[in-house]
Amino acid sequence: MLAFYVLSQSYGHFFAEMKSEVPVKGLEPLKIKDLPKFLTSEPEGACKLLVLMVQGTRKARATIWNSFKELEELELTTLNKEFPNQHFLIGPFHKYFHATSSSILAQDKTSISWLDRHPHNSVLYVSFGSVANIEESEFLEIAWGLANSKQPFLWVVRPGSVKGSEWLETLPDGFLERIVEGRGYIVKWAPQQEVLAHPSTGGFWTHNGWNSTLESICEGVPMICSPSFGDQPPNARYASDVWKIGMVLENGFEREEIEGAIKRVMVDKEGTEMKTRVMNLKGKVDKCLKKDGSSYSSLEDLVDYILSFKR
């Protein structure tokens, strides 16, 4: 999240090379292909907007971040050099409130009772957020990757998220027969924070929006990363290469790579090591929100800072 603002200043030079594997100098391990992407017919206008965002942030007296110090301490050091104003890292925001849904879709609570029937850390939760759409060909690759992995999965398929389809009519022939005995469960929307906190959830295949990334960290769940646009690619790269709590599907949606990634995260030693690291971060989240923790103290500092303008 903090890295997004640092890299925005030089973003315009890379539009022609958005698929490049070349590292971004000074922002390793980010690659050019990890830079934030925006679907627009006016790339110059998008660049100008990013410049205005950076300039506005630099002029601000203070900036409030939905993050915590222990997660992005190195980025905070860089940010302080580029933006010499006050920074208050008081997140994760969602931990201050009970789980709520801002989606127009109703949460399907049957997903929780379905999870109740499975062993701990056995289920892969699959959800790509409330905005992203995919092609039918990609949907089919996802379906077969899930089926071929032979791992239990809870799959959120948002109505209209598959181009040209209302909901599940494009499921491939033979798919349902491959997920017998309750191995797969498909819903239109799920109570994500409850799902991630459920003991049966052992992995999260995500688009890596910042909220979803933080929610996964807060519940100690390793990730399979399929970013699309905006801040999702750098978030995914940090999850994979910096925090080492997930892995990126580098080639998009291909059933063989999907199957292999699921097994690596859910079954193999590599996934166990990811789980250990993300549980360590979960512990840091729990600590930072308590009295004298980094976010707790930063929130107190923010209150004092605001009140100082009334004195």
PDB file of C-alpha atoms in Angstrom:
ATOM      1  CA  MET A   1       0.000   0.000   0.000  1.00  0.00           C
ATOM      2  CA  LEU A   2       2.736   2.500   0.924  1.00  0.00           C
ATOM      3  CA  ALA A   3       4.834   1.378  -2.049  1.00  0.00           C
ATOM      4  CA  PHE A   4       1.965   2.377  -4.366  1.00  0.00           C
ATOM      5  CA  TYR A   5       2.524   6.055  -3.608  1.00  0.00           C
ATOM      6  CA  VAL A   6       6.283   5.850  -3.905  1.00  0.00           C
ATOM      7  CA  LEU A   7       6.194   4.260  -7.360  1.00  0.00           C
ATOM      8  CA  SER A   8       3.398   6.509  -8.681  1.00  0.00           C
ATOM      9  CA  GLN A   9       5.829   9.370  -9.258  1.00  0.00           C
ATOM     10  CA  SER A  10       7.599   7.590 -12.136  1.00  0.00           C
ATOM     11  CA  TYR A  11       4.699   5.478 -13.413  1.00  0.00           C
ATOM     12  CA  GLY A  12       4.238   7.223 -16.761  1.00  0.00           C
ATOM     13  CA  HIS A  13       7.461   5.874 -18.274  1.00  0.00           C
ATOM     14  CA  PHE A  14       6.291   2.263 -18.166  1.00  0.00           C
ATOM     15  CA  PHE A  15       2.951   2.181 -20.041  1.00  0.00           C
ATOM     16  CA  ALA A  16       4.552   0.632 -23.140  1.00  0.00           C
ATOM     17  CA  GLU A  17       6.223  -2.176 -21.192  1.00  0.00           C
ATOM     18  CA  MET A  18       3.536  -3.329 -18.762  1.00  0.00           C
ATOM     19  CA  LYS A  19       4.320  -7.030 -19.287  1.00  0.00           C
ATOM     20  CA  SER A  20       8.037  -6.666 -18.698  1.00  0.00           C
ATOM     21  CA  GLU A  21       9.830  -8.843 -16.162  1.00  0.00           C
ATOM     22  CA  VAL A  22      12.451  -6.107 -15.687  1.00  0.00           C
ATOM     23  CA  PRO A  23      12.740  -5.012 -12.014  1.00  0.00           C
ATOM     24  CA  VAL A  24      11.760  -1.442 -11.149  1.00  0.00           C
ATOM     25  CA  LYS A  25      14.960   0.217  -9.985  1.00  0.00           C
ATOM     26  CA  GLY A  26      14.713   1.232  -6.357  1.00  0.00           C
ATOM     27  CA  LEU A  27      11.496  -0.724  -5.825  1.00  0.00           C
ATOM     28  CA  GLU A  28      12.774  -4.303  -5.981  1.00  0.00           C
ATOM     29  CA  PRO A  29      11.316  -6.909  -6.018  1.00  0.00           C
ATOM     30  CA  LEU A  30       8.582  -5.155  -8.017  1.00  0.00           C
ATOM     31  CA  LYS A  31       8.750  -5.774 -11.755  1.00  0.00           C
ATOM     32  CA  ILE A  32       7.403  -3.425 -14.393  1.00  0.00           C
ATOM     33  CA  LYS A  33       4.460  -5.789 -14.894  1.00  0.00           C
ATOM     34  CA  ASP A  34       3.610  -5.324 -11.187  1.00  0.00           C
ATOM     35  CA  LEU A  35       3.041  -1.581 -11.495  1.00  0.00           C
ATOM     36  CA  PRO A  36      -0.564  -0.487 -10.876  1.00  0.00           C
ATOM     37  CA  LYS A  37      -2.742  -0.928 -13.962  1.00  0.00           C
ATOM     38  CA  PHE A  38      -5.837   1.065 -14.867  1.00  0.00           C
ATOM     39  CA  LEU A  39      -8.241   0.316 -17.712  1.00  0.00           C
ATOM     40  CA  THR A  40      -8.438   3.625 -19.543  1.00  0.00           C
ATOM     41  CA  SER A  41      -8.547   4.995 -23.082  1.00  0.00           C
ATOM     42  CA  GLU A  42      -6.597   8.053 -21.903  1.00  0.00           C
ATOM     43  CA  PRO A  43      -3.286   6.882 -20.385  1.00  0.00           C
ATOM     44  CA  GLU A  44      -1.904  10.423 -20.298  1.00  0.00           C
ATOM     45  CA  GLY A  45      -4.896  11.513 -18.243  1.00  0.00           C
ATOM     46  CA  ALA A  46      -4.357   8.600 -15.865  1.00  0.00           C
ATOM     47  CA  CYS A  47      -0.730   9.649 -15.415  1.00  0.00           C
ATOM     48  CA  LYS A  48      -1.785  13.219 -14.666  1.00  0.00           C
ATOM     49  CA  LEU A  49      -4.282  11.958 -12.094  1.00  0.00           C
ATOM     50  CA  LEU A  50      -1.579   9.923 -10.346  1.00  0.00           C
ATOM     51  CA  VAL A  51       0.725  12.953 -10.334  1.00  0.00           C
ATOM     52  CA  LEU A  52      -2.036  15.049  -8.752  1.00  0.00           C
ATOM     53  CA  MET A  53      -2.569  12.342  -6.104  1.00  0.00           C
ATOM     54  CA  VAL A  54       1.124  12.380  -5.253  1.00  0.00           C
ATOM     55  CA  GLN A  55       1.258  16.181  -5.159  1.00  0.00           C
ATOM     56  CA  GLY A  56      -1.833  16.318  -2.963  1.00  0.00           C
ATOM     57  CA  THR A  57      -0.350  13.783  -0.565  1.00  0.00           C
ATOM     58  CA  ARG A  58       2.904  15.723  -0.361  1.00  0.00           C
ATOM     59  CA  LYS A  59       1.041  18.951   0.495  1.00  0.00           C
ATOM     60  CA  ALA A  60      -1.121  17.331   3.148  1.00  0.00           C
ATOM     61  CA  ARG A  61      -0.318  17.986   6.791  1.00  0.00           C
ATOM     62  CA  ALA A  62      -0.710  14.299   7.558  1.00  0.00           C
ATOM     63  CA  THR A  63      -1.669  10.997   5.957  1.00  0.00           C
ATOM     64  CA  ILE A  64      -3.620   8.149   7.554  1.00  0.00           C
ATOM     65  CA  TRP A  65      -2.777   4.636   6.333  1.00  0.00           C
ATOM     66  CA  ASN A  66      -4.753   1.401   6.527  1.00  0.00           C
ATOM     67  CA  SER A  67      -1.631  -0.582   7.403  1.00  0.00           C
ATOM     68  CA  PHE A  68       0.563  -1.337  10.391  1.00  0.00           C
ATOM     69  CA  LYS A  69       4.194  -0.541  11.051  1.00  0.00           C
ATOM     70  CA  GLU A  70       5.454  -4.110  11.329  1.00  0.00           C
ATOM     71  CA  LEU A  71       4.157  -4.956   7.850  1.00  0.00           C
ATOM     72  CA  GLU A  72       5.650  -2.021   5.910  1.00  0.00           C
ATOM     73  CA  GLU A  73       8.411  -0.578   8.053  1.00  0.00           C
ATOM     74  CA  LEU A  74      10.968  -0.320   5.225  1.00  0.00           C
ATOM     75  CA  GLU A  75       8.425   1.332   2.940  1.00  0.00           C
ATOM     76  CA  LEU A  76       7.587   3.804   5.701  1.00  0.00           C
ATOM     77  CA  THR A  77      11.250   4.812   5.880  1.00  0.00           C
ATOM     78  CA  THR A  78      11.290   5.497   2.132  1.00  0.00           C
ATOM     79  CA  LEU A  79       7.973   7.301   2.307  1.00  0.00           C
ATOM     80  CA  ASN A  80       9.209   9.630   5.034  1.00  0.00           C
ATOM     81  CA  LYS A  81      12.004  10.743   2.713  1.00  0.00           C
ATOM     82  CA  GLU A  82       9.709  11.406  -0.248  1.00  0.00           C
ATOM     83  CA  PHE A  83       6.767  12.823   1.721  1.00  0.00           C
ATOM     84  CA  PRO A  84       8.019  14.862   4.693  1.00  0.00           C
ATOM     85  CA  ASN A  85       4.698  15.090   6.505  1.00  0.00           C
ATOM     86  CA  GLN A  86       3.106  13.152   9.351  1.00  0.00           C
ATOM     87  CA  HIS A  87       2.188   9.514   8.692  1.00  0.00           C
ATOM     88  CA  PHE A  88      -0.200   7.588  10.917  1.00  0.00           C
ATOM     89  CA  LEU A  89      -0.376   3.818  10.373  1.00  0.00           C
ATOM     90  CA  ILE A  90      -3.450   2.856  12.382  1.00  0.00           C
ATOM     91  CA  GLY A  91      -4.690  -0.241  10.534  1.00  0.00           C
ATOM     92  CA  PRO A  92      -5.933  -2.757   9.854  1.00  0.00           C
ATOM     93  CA  PHE A  93      -9.149  -0.704   9.839  1.00  0.00           C
ATOM     94  CA  HIS A  94     -11.514  -3.672   9.684  1.00  0.00           C
ATOM     95  CA  LYS A  95     -10.239  -4.968  13.033  1.00  0.00           C
ATOM     96  CA  TYR A  96     -11.815  -1.991  14.813  1.00  0.00           C
ATOM     97  CA  PHE A  97     -15.343  -2.981  13.776  1.00  0.00           C
ATOM     98  CA  HIS A  98     -17.499  -6.064  13.488  1.00  0.00           C
ATOM     99  CA  ALA A  99     -17.602  -7.633  10.037  1.00  0.00           C
ATOM    100  CA  THR A 100     -20.069  -5.915   7.727  1.00  0.00           C
ATOM    101  CA  SER A 101     -20.808  -6.179   4.032  1.00  0.00           C
ATOM    102  CA  SER A 102     -20.949  -3.240   1.648  1.00  0.00           C
ATOM    103  CA  SER A 103     -21.852  -5.510  -1.273  1.00  0.00           C
ATOM    104  CA  ILE A 104     -25.244  -5.344  -2.954  1.00  0.00           C
ATOM    105  CA  LEU A 105     -25.198  -9.156  -2.880  1.00  0.00           C
ATOM    106  CA  ALA A 106     -26.456 -11.013   0.178  1.00  0.00           C
ATOM    107  CA  GLN A 107     -23.867 -13.034   2.044  1.00  0.00           C
ATOM    108  CA  ASP A 108     -24.510 -16.761   1.749  1.00  0.00           C
ATOM    109  CA  LYS A 109     -24.184 -18.019   5.317  1.00  0.00           C
ATOM    110  CA  THR A 110     -24.462 -21.640   4.192  1.00  0.00           C
ATOM    111  CA  SER A 111     -20.776 -21.355   3.295  1.00  0.00           C
ATOM    112  CA  ILE A 112     -19.982 -21.342   7.024  1.00  0.00           C
ATOM    113  CA  SER A 113     -22.024 -24.463   7.776  1.00  0.00           C
ATOM    114  CA  TRP A 114     -20.349 -26.126   4.774  1.00  0.00           C
ATOM    115  CA  LEU A 115     -16.914 -25.240   6.175  1.00  0.00           C
ATOM    116  CA  ASP A 116     -17.941 -26.727   9.525  1.00  0.00           C
ATOM    117  CA  ARG A 117     -17.924 -30.184   7.919  1.00  0.00           C
ATOM    118  CA  HIS A 118     -14.272 -30.037   6.868  1.00  0.00           C
ATOM    119  CA  PRO A 119     -10.971 -30.609   8.724  1.00  0.00           C
ATOM    120  CA  HIS A 120      -8.806 -27.716   9.841  1.00  0.00           C
ATOM    121  CA  ASN A 121      -6.751 -25.960   7.140  1.00  0.00           C
ATOM    122  CA  SER A 122      -8.202 -28.178   4.400  1.00  0.00           C
ATOM    123  CA  VAL A 123     -10.326 -25.785   2.307  1.00  0.00           C
ATOM    124  CA  LEU A 124      -9.180 -23.306  -0.338  1.00  0.00           C
ATOM    125  CA  TYR A 125     -11.344 -20.158  -0.386  1.00  0.00           C
ATOM    126  CA  VAL A 126     -11.594 -18.610  -3.865  1.00  0.00           C
ATOM    127  CA  SER A 127     -12.872 -15.057  -4.398  1.00  0.00           C
ATOM    128  CA  PHE A 128     -11.776 -12.324  -6.786  1.00  0.00           C
ATOM    129  CA  GLY A 129     -13.640  -9.413  -5.211  1.00  0.00           C
ATOM    130  CA  SER A 130     -16.644  -7.331  -6.167  1.00  0.00           C
ATOM    131  CA  VAL A 131     -15.370  -5.658  -9.353  1.00  0.00           C
ATOM    132  CA  ALA A 132     -13.156  -7.892 -11.527  1.00  0.00           C
ATOM    133  CA  ASN A 133     -14.631  -9.741 -14.505  1.00  0.00           C
ATOM    134  CA  ILE A 134     -13.073 -12.697 -16.337  1.00  0.00           C
ATOM    135  CA  GLU A 135     -13.436 -14.302 -19.743  1.00  0.00           C
ATOM    136  CA  GLU A 136     -15.328 -17.575 -20.156  1.00  0.00           C
ATOM    137  CA  SER A 137     -12.075 -19.288 -21.188  1.00  0.00           C
ATOM    138  CA  GLU A 138     -10.457 -18.167 -17.922  1.00  0.00           C
ATOM    139  CA  PHE A 139     -13.478 -19.377 -15.942  1.00  0.00           C
ATOM    140  CA  LEU A 140     -13.097 -22.828 -17.473  1.00  0.00           C
ATOM    141  CA  GLU A 141      -9.385 -22.952 -16.614  1.00  0.00           C
ATOM    142  CA  ILE A 142     -10.187 -21.989 -13.012  1.00  0.00           C
ATOM    143  CA  ALA A 143     -12.871 -24.689 -12.801  1.00  0.00           C
ATOM    144  CA  TRP A 144     -10.616 -27.457 -14.109  1.00  0.00           C
ATOM    145  CA  GLY A 145      -7.669 -26.286 -12.008  1.00  0.00           C
ATOM    146  CA  LEU A 146      -9.835 -26.554  -8.900  1.00  0.00           C
ATOM    147  CA  ALA A 147     -11.268 -29.933  -9.894  1.00  0.00           C
ATOM    148  CA  ASN A 148      -7.915 -31.438 -10.853  1.00  0.00           C
ATOM    149  CA  SER A 149      -6.263 -30.340  -7.599  1.00  0.00           C
ATOM    150  CA  LYS A 150      -8.536 -32.707  -5.657  1.00  0.00           C
ATOM    151  CA  GLN A 151      -8.556 -30.205  -2.770  1.00  0.00           C
ATOM    152  CA  PRO A 152     -11.772 -28.996  -1.087  1.00  0.00           C
ATOM    153  CA  PHE A 153     -12.734 -25.488  -2.168  1.00  0.00           C
ATOM    154  CA  LEU A 154     -15.281 -22.770  -1.457  1.00  0.00           C
ATOM    155  CA  TRP A 155     -15.660 -20.741  -4.662  1.00  0.00           C
ATOM    156  CA  VAL A 156     -17.374 -17.358  -4.881  1.00  0.00           C
ATOM    157  CA  VAL A 157     -18.735 -16.789  -8.380  1.00  0.00           C
ATOM    158  CA  ARG A 158     -20.329 -13.352  -8.427  1.00  0.00           C
ATOM    159  CA  PRO A 159     -23.314 -13.147 -10.828  1.00  0.00           C
ATOM    160  CA  GLY A 160     -22.192 -11.409 -14.005  1.00  0.00           C
ATOM    161  CA  SER A 161     -18.486 -11.779 -13.181  1.00  0.00           C
ATOM    162  CA  VAL A 162     -17.981 -14.147 -16.129  1.00  0.00           C
ATOM    163  CA  LYS A 163     -18.379 -12.238 -19.380  1.00  0.00           C
ATOM    164  CA  GLY A 164     -21.357 -13.475 -21.378  1.00  0.00           C
ATOM    165  CA  SER A 165     -22.762 -15.478 -18.462  1.00  0.00           C
ATOM    166  CA  GLU A 166     -25.385 -14.800 -15.817  1.00  0.00           C
ATOM    167  CA  TRP A 167     -23.932 -17.239 -13.307  1.00  0.00           C
ATOM    168  CA  LEU A 168     -22.912 -20.927 -13.643  1.00  0.00           C
ATOM    169  CA  GLU A 169     -24.280 -21.868 -17.054  1.00  0.00           C
ATOM    170  CA  THR A 170     -20.759 -21.981 -18.502  1.00  0.00           C
ATOM    171  CA  LEU A 171     -19.479 -24.613 -16.057  1.00  0.00           C
ATOM    172  CA  PRO A 172     -17.752 -27.295 -18.154  1.00  0.00           C
ATOM    173  CA  ASP A 173     -19.387 -30.668 -18.784  1.00  0.00           C
ATOM    174  CA  GLY A 174     -18.241 -33.205 -16.228  1.00  0.00           C
ATOM    175  CA  PHE A 175     -17.123 -30.601 -13.692  1.00  0.00           C
ATOM    176  CA  LEU A 176     -19.762 -31.321 -11.061  1.00  0.00           C
ATOM    177  CA  GLU A 177     -19.073 -35.050 -11.332  1.00  0.00           C
ATOM    178  CA  ARG A 178     -15.414 -34.355 -10.462  1.00  0.00           C
ATOM    179  CA  ILE A 179     -16.260 -32.613  -7.180  1.00  0.00           C
ATOM    180  CA  VAL A 180     -18.470 -35.278  -5.607  1.00  0.00           C
ATOM    181  CA  GLU A 181     -18.831 -35.875  -1.872  1.00  0.00           C
ATOM    182  CA  GLY A 182     -18.933 -32.197  -1.005  1.00  0.00           C
ATOM    183  CA  ARG A 183     -15.419 -31.393  -2.172  1.00  0.00           C
ATOM    184  CA  GLY A 184     -16.497 -28.141  -3.806  1.00  0.00           C
ATOM    185  CA  TYR A 185     -19.083 -25.523  -2.897  1.00  0.00           C
ATOM    186  CA  ILE A 186     -20.045 -22.538  -5.077  1.00  0.00           C
ATOM    187  CA  VAL A 187     -21.850 -19.459  -3.771  1.00  0.00           C
ATOM    188  CA  LYS A 188     -22.718 -16.023  -5.169  1.00  0.00           C
ATOM    189  CA  TRP A 189     -21.162 -14.175  -2.236  1.00  0.00           C
ATOM    190  CA  ALA A 190     -19.671 -15.158   1.107  1.00  0.00           C
ATOM    191  CA  PRO A 191     -19.042 -13.483   4.488  1.00  0.00           C
ATOM    192  CA  GLN A 192     -15.335 -13.166   3.738  1.00  0.00           C
ATOM    193  CA  GLN A 193     -13.996 -12.248   7.165  1.00  0.00           C
ATOM    194  CA  GLU A 194     -15.893 -15.148   8.733  1.00  0.00           C
ATOM    195  CA  VAL A 195     -14.676 -17.529   6.035  1.00  0.00           C
ATOM    196  CA  LEU A 196     -11.033 -16.488   6.466  1.00  0.00           C
ATOM    197  CA  ALA A 197     -11.327 -16.788  10.251  1.00  0.00           C
ATOM    198  CA  HIS A 198     -12.851 -20.271  10.023  1.00  0.00           C
ATOM    199  CA  PRO A 199     -10.431 -23.013  11.161  1.00  0.00           C
ATOM    200  CA  SER A 200     -11.171 -25.102   8.064  1.00  0.00           C
ATOM    201  CA  THR A 201      -9.880 -22.403   5.703  1.00  0.00           C
ATOM    202  CA  GLY A 202      -6.285 -23.187   4.782  1.00  0.00           C
ATOM    203  CA  GLY A 203      -5.693 -20.929   1.789  1.00  0.00           C
ATOM    204  CA  PHE A 204      -7.115 -17.925  -0.048  1.00  0.00           C
ATOM    205  CA  TRP A 205      -7.027 -17.558  -3.842  1.00  0.00           C
ATOM    206  CA  THR A 206      -7.476 -13.818  -4.197  1.00  0.00           C
ATOM    207  CA  HIS A 207      -7.218 -10.802  -6.515  1.00  0.00           C
ATOM    208  CA  ASN A 208      -5.132  -9.115  -3.785  1.00  0.00           C
ATOM    209  CA  GLY A 209      -7.119  -5.966  -3.290  1.00  0.00           C
ATOM    210  CA  TRP A 210      -5.671  -4.304  -0.191  1.00  0.00           C
ATOM    211  CA  ASN A 211      -8.679  -5.113   2.001  1.00  0.00           C
ATOM    212  CA  SER A 212      -8.608  -8.792   1.047  1.00  0.00           C
ATOM    213  CA  THR A 213      -4.835  -8.967   1.475  1.00  0.00           C
ATOM    214  CA  LEU A 214      -5.033  -7.466   4.966  1.00  0.00           C
ATOM    215  CA  GLU A 215      -7.962  -9.693   5.934  1.00  0.00           C
ATOM    216  CA  SER A 216      -5.976 -12.774   4.908  1.00  0.00           C
ATOM    217  CA  ILE A 217      -2.948 -11.633   6.923  1.00  0.00           C
ATOM    218  CA  CYS A 218      -5.110 -10.861   9.939  1.00  0.00           C
ATOM    219  CA  GLU A 219      -6.500 -14.401   9.963  1.00  0.00           C
ATOM    220  CA  GLY A 220      -3.189 -16.129   9.210  1.00  0.00           C
ATOM    221  CA  VAL A 221      -4.198 -17.527   5.792  1.00  0.00           C
ATOM    222  CA  PRO A 222      -1.588 -17.953   2.988  1.00  0.00           C
ATOM    223  CA  MET A 223      -2.533 -16.752  -0.491  1.00  0.00           C
ATOM    224  CA  ILE A 224      -2.581 -17.710  -4.145  1.00  0.00           C
ATOM    225  CA  CYS A 225      -2.408 -14.397  -5.994  1.00  0.00           C
ATOM    226  CA  SER A 226      -4.201 -13.465  -9.232  1.00  0.00           C
ATOM    227  CA  PRO A 227      -4.007  -9.660  -9.383  1.00  0.00           C
ATOM    228  CA  SER A 228      -5.738  -7.683 -12.102  1.00  0.00           C
ATOM    229  CA  PHE A 229      -5.461  -3.887 -11.861  1.00  0.00           C
ATOM    230  CA  GLY A 230      -4.836  -0.931  -9.566  1.00  0.00           C
ATOM    231  CA  ASP A 231      -2.815  -1.739  -6.460  1.00  0.00           C
ATOM    232  CA  GLN A 232      -3.416  -5.497  -6.778  1.00  0.00           C
ATOM    233  CA  PRO A 233      -0.193  -6.432  -8.687  1.00  0.00           C
ATOM    234  CA  PRO A 234       2.203  -4.762  -6.201  1.00  0.00           C
ATOM    235  CA  ASN A 235       0.199  -6.175  -3.288  1.00  0.00           C
ATOM    236  CA  ALA A 236       0.526  -9.656  -4.801  1.00  0.00           C
ATOM    237  CA  ARG A 237       4.275  -9.258  -5.397  1.00  0.00           C
ATOM    238  CA  TYR A 238       4.791  -8.189  -1.795  1.00  0.00           C
ATOM    239  CA  ALA A 239       2.756 -11.173  -0.562  1.00  0.00           C
ATOM    240  CA  SER A 240       4.890 -13.505  -2.664  1.00  0.00           C
ATOM    241  CA  ASP A 241       8.403 -12.051  -2.676  1.00  0.00           C
ATOM    242  CA  VAL A 242       8.645  -9.788   0.384  1.00  0.00           C
ATOM    243  CA  TRP A 243       6.430 -11.257   3.085  1.00  0.00           C
ATOM    244  CA  LYS A 244       6.636 -14.745   1.497  1.00  0.00           C
ATOM    245  CA  ILE A 245       3.092 -15.659   2.516  1.00  0.00           C
ATOM    246  CA  GLY A 246       1.745 -16.456  -0.941  1.00  0.00           C
ATOM    247  CA  MET A 247       2.557 -17.194  -4.555  1.00  0.00           C
ATOM    248  CA  VAL A 248       1.633 -15.381  -7.761  1.00  0.00           C
ATOM    249  CA  LEU A 249       0.096 -17.166 -10.747  1.00  0.00           C
ATOM    250  CA  GLU A 250       2.548 -15.590 -13.170  1.00  0.00           C
ATOM    251  CA  ASN A 251       0.857 -16.884 -16.335  1.00  0.00           C
ATOM    252  CA  GLY A 252      -2.717 -15.881 -15.600  1.00  0.00           C
ATOM    253  CA  PHE A 253      -5.306 -18.638 -15.505  1.00  0.00           C
ATOM    254  CA  GLU A 254      -3.868 -21.938 -16.755  1.00  0.00           C
ATOM    255  CA  ARG A 255      -5.265 -25.138 -15.274  1.00  0.00           C
ATOM    256  CA  GLU A 256      -1.908 -26.887 -14.837  1.00  0.00           C
ATOM    257  CA  GLU A 257      -0.361 -23.917 -13.027  1.00  0.00           C
ATOM    258  CA  ILE A 258      -3.505 -23.509 -10.932  1.00  0.00           C
ATOM    259  CA  GLU A 259      -3.463 -27.162  -9.910  1.00  0.00           C
ATOM    260  CA  GLY A 260       0.210 -26.962  -9.000  1.00  0.00           C
ATOM    261  CA  ALA A 261      -0.217 -23.746  -7.019  1.00  0.00           C
ATOM    262  CA  ILE A 262      -3.097 -25.183  -5.003  1.00  0.00           C
ATOM    263  CA  LYS A 263      -1.049 -28.241  -4.066  1.00  0.00           C
ATOM    264  CA  ARG A 264       1.991 -26.104  -3.193  1.00  0.00           C
ATOM    265  CA  VAL A 265      -0.025 -23.871  -0.854  1.00  0.00           C
ATOM    266  CA  MET A 266      -2.421 -26.434   0.601  1.00  0.00           C
ATOM    267  CA  VAL A 267      -0.339 -29.621   0.774  1.00  0.00           C
ATOM    268  CA  ASP A 268       3.391 -29.168   0.283  1.00  0.00           C
ATOM    269  CA  LYS A 269       6.085 -28.068   2.710  1.00  0.00           C
ATOM    270  CA  GLU A 270       6.237 -24.704   0.945  1.00  0.00           C
ATOM    271  CA  GLY A 271       2.657 -24.013   2.011  1.00  0.00           C
ATOM    272  CA  THR A 272       3.421 -25.026   5.578  1.00  0.00           C
ATOM    273  CA  GLU A 273       6.249 -22.490   5.644  1.00  0.00           C
ATOM    274  CA  MET A 274       3.948 -19.806   4.232  1.00  0.00           C
ATOM    275  CA  LYS A 275       1.436 -20.648   6.954  1.00  0.00           C
ATOM    276  CA  THR A 276       4.093 -20.241   9.635  1.00  0.00           C
ATOM    277  CA  ARG A 277       5.126 -16.823   8.305  1.00  0.00           C
ATOM    278  CA  VAL A 278       1.581 -15.515   7.910  1.00  0.00           C
ATOM    279  CA  MET A 279       0.699 -16.712  11.418  1.00  0.00           C
ATOM    280  CA  ASN A 280       3.690 -14.742  12.653  1.00  0.00           C
ATOM    281  CA  LEU A 281       2.267 -11.644  10.930  1.00  0.00           C
ATOM    282  CA  LYS A 282      -1.138 -12.386  12.450  1.00  0.00           C
ATOM    283  CA  GLY A 283       0.495 -12.308  15.865  1.00  0.00           C
ATOM    284  CA  LYS A 284       2.009  -8.925  15.047  1.00  0.00           C
ATOM    285  CA  VAL A 285      -1.417  -7.631  13.992  1.00  0.00           C
ATOM    286  CA  ASP A 286      -2.929  -8.771  17.280  1.00  0.00           C
ATOM    287  CA  LYS A 287      -0.124  -7.080  19.196  1.00  0.00           C
ATOM    288  CA  CYS A 288      -0.142  -3.795  17.245  1.00  0.00           C
ATOM    289  CA  LEU A 289      -3.812  -3.195  18.082  1.00  0.00           C
ATOM    290  CA  LYS A 290      -3.349  -3.610  21.831  1.00  0.00           C
ATOM    291  CA  LYS A 291      -2.291  -0.908  24.273  1.00  0.00           C
ATOM    292  CA  ASP A 292       1.273   0.245  23.520  1.00  0.00           C
ATOM    293  CA  GLY A 293       1.146  -1.536  20.160  1.00  0.00           C
ATOM    294  CA  SER A 294       2.202   0.368  17.042  1.00  0.00           C
ATOM    295  CA  SER A 295      -1.277   1.010  15.597  1.00  0.00           C
ATOM    296  CA  TYR A 296      -2.773   1.690  19.024  1.00  0.00           C
ATOM    297  CA  SER A 297      -0.068   4.248  19.757  1.00  0.00           C
ATOM    298  CA  SER A 298      -0.316   5.754  16.269  1.00  0.00           C
ATOM    299  CA  LEU A 299      -4.062   6.237  16.735  1.00  0.00           C
ATOM    300  CA  GLU A 300      -3.434   8.017  20.039  1.00  0.00           C
ATOM    301  CA  ASP A 301      -0.837  10.213  18.302  1.00  0.00           C
ATOM    302  CA  LEU A 302      -3.353  11.007  15.555  1.00  0.00           C
ATOM    303  CA  VAL A 303      -5.961  12.104  18.105  1.00  0.00           C
ATOM    304  CA  ASP A 304      -3.407  14.313  19.870  1.00  0.00           C
ATOM    305  CA  TYR A 305      -2.332  15.751  16.505  1.00  0.00           C
ATOM    306  CA  ILE A 306      -5.915  16.654  15.559  1.00  0.00           C
ATOM    307  CA  LEU A 307      -6.639  18.153  18.971  1.00  0.00           C
ATOM    308  CA  SER A 308      -3.484  20.258  18.789  1.00  0.00           C
ATOM    309  CA  PHE A 309      -5.106  22.429  16.114  1.00  0.00           C
ATOM    310  CA  LYS A 310      -7.817  23.473  18.612  1.00  0.00           C
ATOM    311  CA  ARG A 311      -5.365  24.682  21.240  1.00  0.00           C
TER     312      ARG A 311
END
